[in-house]
PDB file of C-alpha atoms in Angstrom:
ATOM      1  CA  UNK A   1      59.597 -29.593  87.122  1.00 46.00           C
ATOM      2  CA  UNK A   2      61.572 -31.439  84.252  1.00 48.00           C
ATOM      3  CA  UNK A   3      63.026 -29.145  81.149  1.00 47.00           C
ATOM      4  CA  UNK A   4      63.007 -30.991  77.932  1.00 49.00           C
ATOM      5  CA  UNK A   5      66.433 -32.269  76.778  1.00 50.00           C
ATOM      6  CA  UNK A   6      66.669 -29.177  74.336  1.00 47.00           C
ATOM      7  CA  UNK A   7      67.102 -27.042  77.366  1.00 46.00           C
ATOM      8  CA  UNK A   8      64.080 -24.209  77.161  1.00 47.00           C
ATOM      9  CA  UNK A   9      63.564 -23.262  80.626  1.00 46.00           C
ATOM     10  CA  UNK A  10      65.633 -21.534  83.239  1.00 44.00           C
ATOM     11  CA  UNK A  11      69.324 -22.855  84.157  1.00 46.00           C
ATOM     12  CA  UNK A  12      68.029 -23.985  87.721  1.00 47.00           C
ATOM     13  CA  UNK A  13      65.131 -25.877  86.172  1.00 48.00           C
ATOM     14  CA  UNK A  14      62.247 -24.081  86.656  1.00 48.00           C
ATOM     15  CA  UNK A  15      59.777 -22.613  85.196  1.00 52.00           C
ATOM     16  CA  UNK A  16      57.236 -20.362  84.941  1.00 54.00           C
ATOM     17  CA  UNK A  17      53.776 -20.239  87.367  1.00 60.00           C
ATOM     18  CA  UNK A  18      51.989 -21.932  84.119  1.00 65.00           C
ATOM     19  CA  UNK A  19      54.785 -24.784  83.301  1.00 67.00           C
ATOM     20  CA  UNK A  20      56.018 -22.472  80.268  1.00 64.00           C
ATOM     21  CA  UNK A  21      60.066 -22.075  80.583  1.00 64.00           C
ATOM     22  CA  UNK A  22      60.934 -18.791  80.882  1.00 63.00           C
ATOM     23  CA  UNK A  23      61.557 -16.636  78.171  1.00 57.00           C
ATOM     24  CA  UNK A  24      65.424 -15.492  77.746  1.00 59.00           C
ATOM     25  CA  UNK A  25      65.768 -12.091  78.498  1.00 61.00           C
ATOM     26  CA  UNK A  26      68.907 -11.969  75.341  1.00 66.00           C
ATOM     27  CA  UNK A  27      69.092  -9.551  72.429  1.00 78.00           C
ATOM     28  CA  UNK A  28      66.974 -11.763  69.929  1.00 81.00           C
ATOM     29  CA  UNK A  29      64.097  -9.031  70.028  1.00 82.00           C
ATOM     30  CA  UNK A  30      66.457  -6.573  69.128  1.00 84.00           C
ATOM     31  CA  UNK A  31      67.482  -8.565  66.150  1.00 87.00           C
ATOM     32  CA  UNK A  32      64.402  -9.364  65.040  1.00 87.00           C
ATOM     33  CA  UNK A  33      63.034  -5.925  65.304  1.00 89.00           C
ATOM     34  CA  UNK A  34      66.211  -4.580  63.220  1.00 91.00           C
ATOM     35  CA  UNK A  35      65.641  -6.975  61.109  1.00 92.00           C
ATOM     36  CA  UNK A  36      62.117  -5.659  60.513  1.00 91.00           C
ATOM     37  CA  UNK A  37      63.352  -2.533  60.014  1.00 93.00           C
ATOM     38  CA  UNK A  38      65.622  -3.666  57.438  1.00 94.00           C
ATOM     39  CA  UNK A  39      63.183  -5.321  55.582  1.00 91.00           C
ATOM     40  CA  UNK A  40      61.054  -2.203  55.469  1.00 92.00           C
ATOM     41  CA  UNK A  41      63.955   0.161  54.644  1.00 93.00           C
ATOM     42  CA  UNK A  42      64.157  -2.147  50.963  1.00 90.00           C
ATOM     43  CA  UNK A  43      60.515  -2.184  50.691  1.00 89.00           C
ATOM     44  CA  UNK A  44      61.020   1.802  50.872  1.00 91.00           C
ATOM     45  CA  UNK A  45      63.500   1.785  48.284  1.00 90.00           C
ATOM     46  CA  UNK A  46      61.558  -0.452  46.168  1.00 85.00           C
ATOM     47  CA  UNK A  47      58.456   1.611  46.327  1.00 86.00           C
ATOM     48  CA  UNK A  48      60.726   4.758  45.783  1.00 89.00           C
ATOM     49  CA  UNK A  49      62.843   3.489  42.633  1.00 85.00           C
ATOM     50  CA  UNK A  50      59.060   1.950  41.149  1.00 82.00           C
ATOM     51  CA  UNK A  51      58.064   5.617  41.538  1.00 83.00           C
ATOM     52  CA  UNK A  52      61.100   7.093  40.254  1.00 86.00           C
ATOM     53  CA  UNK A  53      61.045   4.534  37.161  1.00 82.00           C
ATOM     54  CA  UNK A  54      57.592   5.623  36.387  1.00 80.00           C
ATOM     55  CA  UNK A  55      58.199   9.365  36.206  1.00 81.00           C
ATOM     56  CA  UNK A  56      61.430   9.262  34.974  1.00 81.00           C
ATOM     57  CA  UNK A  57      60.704   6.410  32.152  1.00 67.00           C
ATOM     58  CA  UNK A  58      58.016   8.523  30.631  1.00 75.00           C
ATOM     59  CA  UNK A  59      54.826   8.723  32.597  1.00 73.00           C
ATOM     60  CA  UNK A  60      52.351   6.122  30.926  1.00 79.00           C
ATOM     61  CA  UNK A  61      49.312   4.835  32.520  1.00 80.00           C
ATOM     62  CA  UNK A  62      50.921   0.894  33.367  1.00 76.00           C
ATOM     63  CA  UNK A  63      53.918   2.641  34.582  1.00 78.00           C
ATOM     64  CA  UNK A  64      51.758   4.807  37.317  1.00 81.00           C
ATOM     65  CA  UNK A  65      49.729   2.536  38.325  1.00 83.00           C
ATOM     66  CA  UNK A  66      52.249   0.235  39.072  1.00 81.00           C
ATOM     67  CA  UNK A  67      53.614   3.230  41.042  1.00 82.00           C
ATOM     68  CA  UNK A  68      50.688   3.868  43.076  1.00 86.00           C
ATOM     69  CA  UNK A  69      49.947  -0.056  43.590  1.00 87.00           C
ATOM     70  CA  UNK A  70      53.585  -0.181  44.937  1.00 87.00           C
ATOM     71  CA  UNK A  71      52.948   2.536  46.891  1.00 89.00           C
ATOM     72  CA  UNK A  72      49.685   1.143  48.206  1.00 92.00           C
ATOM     73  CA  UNK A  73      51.464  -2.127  49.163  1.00 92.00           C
ATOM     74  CA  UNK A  74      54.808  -0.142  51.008  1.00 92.00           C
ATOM     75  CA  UNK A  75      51.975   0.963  53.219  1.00 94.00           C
ATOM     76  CA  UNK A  76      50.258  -2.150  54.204  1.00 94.00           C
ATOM     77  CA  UNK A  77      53.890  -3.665  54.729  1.00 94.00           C
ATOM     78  CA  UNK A  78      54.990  -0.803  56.983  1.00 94.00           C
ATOM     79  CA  UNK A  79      51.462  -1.465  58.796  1.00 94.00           C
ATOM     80  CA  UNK A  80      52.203  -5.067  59.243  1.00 94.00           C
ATOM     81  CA  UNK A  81      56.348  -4.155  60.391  1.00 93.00           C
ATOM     82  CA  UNK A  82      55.431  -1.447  62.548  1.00 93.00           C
ATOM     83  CA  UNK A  83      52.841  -3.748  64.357  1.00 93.00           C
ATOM     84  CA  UNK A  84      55.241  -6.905  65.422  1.00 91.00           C
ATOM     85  CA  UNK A  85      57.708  -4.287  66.359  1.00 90.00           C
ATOM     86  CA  UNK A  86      55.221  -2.740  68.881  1.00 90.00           C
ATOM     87  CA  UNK A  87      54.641  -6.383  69.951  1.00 88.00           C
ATOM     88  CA  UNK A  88      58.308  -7.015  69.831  1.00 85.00           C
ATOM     89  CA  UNK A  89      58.318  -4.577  73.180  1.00 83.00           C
ATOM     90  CA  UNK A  90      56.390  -6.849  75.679  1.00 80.00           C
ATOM     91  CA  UNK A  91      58.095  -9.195  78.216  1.00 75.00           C
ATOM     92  CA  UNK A  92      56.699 -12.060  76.467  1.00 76.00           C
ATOM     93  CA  UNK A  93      56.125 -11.986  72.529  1.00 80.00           C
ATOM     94  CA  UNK A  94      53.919 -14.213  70.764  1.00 84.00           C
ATOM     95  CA  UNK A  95      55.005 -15.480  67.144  1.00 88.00           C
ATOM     96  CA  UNK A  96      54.146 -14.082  64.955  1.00 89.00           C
ATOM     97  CA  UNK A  97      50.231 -14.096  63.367  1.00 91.00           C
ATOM     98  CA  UNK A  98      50.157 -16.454  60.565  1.00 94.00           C
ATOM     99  CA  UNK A  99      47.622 -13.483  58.930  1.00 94.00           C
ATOM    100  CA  UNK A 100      50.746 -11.025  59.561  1.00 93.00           C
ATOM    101  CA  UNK A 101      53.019 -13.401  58.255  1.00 93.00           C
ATOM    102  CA  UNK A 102      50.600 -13.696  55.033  1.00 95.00           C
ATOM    103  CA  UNK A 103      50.468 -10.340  54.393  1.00 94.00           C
ATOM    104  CA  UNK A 104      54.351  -9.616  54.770  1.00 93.00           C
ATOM    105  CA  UNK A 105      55.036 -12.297  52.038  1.00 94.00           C
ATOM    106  CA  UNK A 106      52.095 -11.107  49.932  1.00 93.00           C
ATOM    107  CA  UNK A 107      53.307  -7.723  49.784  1.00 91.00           C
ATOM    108  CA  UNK A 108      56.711  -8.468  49.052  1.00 89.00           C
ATOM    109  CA  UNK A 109      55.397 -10.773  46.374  1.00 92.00           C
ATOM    110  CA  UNK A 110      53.049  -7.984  45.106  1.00 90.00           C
ATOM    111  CA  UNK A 111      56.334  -5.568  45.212  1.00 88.00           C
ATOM    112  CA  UNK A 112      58.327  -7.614  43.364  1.00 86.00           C
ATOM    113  CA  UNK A 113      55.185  -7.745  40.493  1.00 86.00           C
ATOM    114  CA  UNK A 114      54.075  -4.525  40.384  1.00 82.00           C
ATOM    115  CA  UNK A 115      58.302  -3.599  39.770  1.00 78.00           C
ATOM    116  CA  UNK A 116      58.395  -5.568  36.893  1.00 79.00           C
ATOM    117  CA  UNK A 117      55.395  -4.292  35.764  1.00 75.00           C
ATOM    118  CA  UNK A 118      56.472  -0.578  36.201  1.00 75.00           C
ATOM    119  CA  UNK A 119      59.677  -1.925  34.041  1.00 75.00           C
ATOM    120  CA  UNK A 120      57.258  -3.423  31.167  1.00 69.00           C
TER     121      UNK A 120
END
């Protein structure tokens, strides 16, 4: 069996039963999952200073719902992190689901809206 020139199977130039190279046993799971976590711990803090704005800025009806809609959306993001973490922990990981991918940009879009609307 022939590796491409890039180098993505084993160093002895096989492979596995299936043709696929085999997958590098290195730390990039671990980086990627802390770097899940990372991205979760500011959607936290986000959602927490939103919340904080709202109460603290005088409580008006924009400003807590804006709250509770960043609230809403920290969930579905820690949903979406928690998930490719967990998938993060088989021996082979697929990429990640274009759907999850989707939703982790749309909520940190929606976060980033729903702050400047608490601020408004």
């Amino acid at each position: 069996m022939t590796t491409p020139a890039g180098g993505g199977g084993r160093r002895d130039g096989g492979g596995a039963a299936d043709g696929a190279p085999v997958r590098d046993p290195g730390l990039q799971p671990e980086r990627t999952r802390l770097a899940w976590r990372r991205t979760t711990l500011s959607c936290t803090v986000v959602a927490v200073l939103a919340a904080r704005q709202a109460i603290h800025g005088g409580a008006t009806a924009a400003g807590l719902a804006g709250a509770a809609l960043s609230a809403l959306v920290w969930l579905a993001f820690l949903v979406v992190a928690h998930r490719r973490t967990l998938a993060l922990d088989t021996a082979a990981p697929g990429p990640l689901p274009s759907r999850a991918a989707i939703a982790a940009a749309g909520c940190t879009v929606l976060l980033a809206l729903f702050a400047v609307g608490v601020l408004a």
